[in-house]
């Protein structure tokens, strides 16, 4: 059983929108802080957004502020990333991650987002 599975990636034109989902299973999702990372082609993985266990304490990378929205549904064990006004520089593989103090962290396998006309 894979703990985290991302979905929702794809090809979108500049200015378009996508919503990524990250489905969690096999661990207590509601007690884990969650985050989205991305890795553009040829670059290092970078933090995009993070959210605390209760849905607060939300933080965004400067490059996505005002365009991306992170949220979570603890009942359904799902993490979301709503991405609006997408630009070519948002092209990357997007990963979700779960962290909890003194526990192993979990990573998803990634989902490709390509922004191109």
Short mmCIF file of N, CA and C in Angstrom, two decimals, residues 69-107:
data_model
loop_
_atom_site.label_atom_id
_atom_site.label_comp_id
_atom_site.label_asym_id
_atom_site.label_seq_id
_atom_site.Cartn_x
_atom_site.Cartn_y
_atom_site.Cartn_z
N UNK A 69 -3.33 27.53 -3.91
CA UNK A 69 -4.00 27.39 -2.61
C UNK A 69 -3.89 25.95 -2.14
N UNK A 70 -3.32 25.76 -0.97
CA UNK A 70 -3.22 24.44 -0.37
C UNK A 70 -4.37 24.25 0.61
N UNK A 71 -4.91 23.04 0.66
CA UNK A 71 -5.97 22.73 1.61
C UNK A 71 -5.95 21.24 1.90
N UNK A 72 -6.67 20.84 2.93
CA UNK A 72 -6.70 19.44 3.28
C UNK A 72 -8.08 19.05 3.80
N UNK A 73 -8.42 17.79 3.62
CA UNK A 73 -9.66 17.22 4.13
C UNK A 73 -9.26 16.05 5.02
N UNK A 74 -9.26 16.27 6.31
CA UNK A 74 -8.80 15.24 7.24
C UNK A 74 -9.79 14.08 7.35
N UNK A 75 -11.04 14.34 7.02
CA UNK A 75 -12.02 13.25 7.04
C UNK A 75 -11.77 12.28 5.89
N UNK A 76 -11.47 12.85 4.72
CA UNK A 76 -11.23 12.01 3.56
C UNK A 76 -9.78 11.67 3.32
N UNK A 77 -8.89 12.16 4.19
CA UNK A 77 -7.44 11.89 4.05
C UNK A 77 -6.90 12.35 2.70
N UNK A 78 -7.22 13.58 2.33
CA UNK A 78 -6.78 14.11 1.05
C UNK A 78 -6.17 15.50 1.23
N UNK A 79 -5.10 15.72 0.54
CA UNK A 79 -4.44 17.01 0.45
C UNK A 79 -4.66 17.56 -0.95
N UNK A 80 -4.88 18.87 -1.05
CA UNK A 80 -5.12 19.49 -2.35
C UNK A 80 -4.14 20.62 -2.62
N UNK A 81 -3.95 20.89 -3.90
CA UNK A 81 -3.24 22.09 -4.32
C UNK A 81 -3.98 22.65 -5.53
N UNK A 82 -4.70 23.76 -5.31
CA UNK A 82 -5.36 24.45 -6.40
C UNK A 82 -4.36 25.40 -7.02
N UNK A 83 -4.14 25.25 -8.32
CA UNK A 83 -3.14 26.06 -9.01
C UNK A 83 -3.84 26.87 -10.11
N UNK A 84 -3.81 28.17 -9.95
CA UNK A 84 -4.42 29.09 -10.92
C UNK A 84 -3.35 29.95 -11.58
N UNK A 85 -3.72 30.57 -12.68
CA UNK A 85 -2.80 31.45 -13.41
C UNK A 85 -1.45 30.77 -13.64
N UNK A 86 -1.50 29.54 -14.09
CA UNK A 86 -0.27 28.77 -14.29
C UNK A 86 0.59 29.37 -15.38
N UNK A 87 1.89 29.29 -15.16
CA UNK A 87 2.89 29.84 -16.09
C UNK A 87 3.87 28.72 -16.47
N UNK A 88 4.56 28.90 -17.58
CA UNK A 88 5.52 27.86 -17.99
C UNK A 88 6.54 27.52 -16.90
N UNK A 89 6.90 28.47 -16.08
CA UNK A 89 7.88 28.20 -15.03
C UNK A 89 7.32 27.34 -13.91
N UNK A 90 6.01 27.07 -13.94
CA UNK A 90 5.42 26.15 -12.97
C UNK A 90 5.54 24.70 -13.43
N UNK A 91 6.05 24.48 -14.61
CA UNK A 91 6.26 23.12 -15.11
C UNK A 91 7.22 22.36 -14.21
N UNK A 92 6.78 21.22 -13.73
CA UNK A 92 7.57 20.44 -12.79
C UNK A 92 6.83 19.15 -12.46
N UNK A 93 7.54 18.27 -11.79
CA UNK A 93 6.89 17.14 -11.13
C UNK A 93 6.53 17.59 -9.72
N UNK A 94 5.28 17.42 -9.36
CA UNK A 94 4.79 17.86 -8.06
C UNK A 94 4.63 16.67 -7.12
N UNK A 95 5.14 16.84 -5.90
CA UNK A 95 5.12 15.78 -4.91
C UNK A 95 4.42 16.26 -3.63
N UNK A 96 3.74 15.37 -2.96
CA UNK A 96 3.22 15.69 -1.63
C UNK A 96 4.08 14.95 -0.60
N UNK A 97 4.14 15.55 0.58
CA UNK A 97 4.93 15.00 1.66
C UNK A 97 4.20 15.14 2.98
N UNK A 98 4.31 14.11 3.82
CA UNK A 98 3.75 14.16 5.15
C UNK A 98 4.84 14.07 6.19
N UNK A 99 4.78 14.92 7.20
CA UNK A 99 5.79 14.92 8.26
C UNK A 99 5.12 15.01 9.63
N UNK A 100 5.75 14.34 10.57
CA UNK A 100 5.33 14.41 11.96
C UNK A 100 6.55 14.21 12.82
N UNK A 101 6.64 14.97 13.90
CA UNK A 101 7.80 14.94 14.77
C UNK A 101 8.08 13.52 15.24
N UNK A 102 9.30 13.09 15.11
CA UNK A 102 9.82 11.80 15.53
C UNK A 102 9.18 10.62 14.81
N UNK A 103 8.62 10.87 13.62
CA UNK A 103 8.06 9.79 12.82
C UNK A 103 8.66 9.84 11.42
N UNK A 104 8.66 8.73 10.72
CA UNK A 104 9.16 8.75 9.34
C UNK A 104 8.32 9.68 8.48
N UNK A 105 8.94 10.31 7.52
CA UNK A 105 8.18 11.14 6.60
C UNK A 105 7.75 10.31 5.40
N UNK A 106 6.68 10.73 4.76
CA UNK A 106 6.15 10.04 3.60
C UNK A 106 6.17 10.97 2.39
N UNK A 107 6.52 10.37 1.26
CA UNK A 107 6.52 11.08 -0.02
C UNK A 107 5.64 10.34 -1.01
#
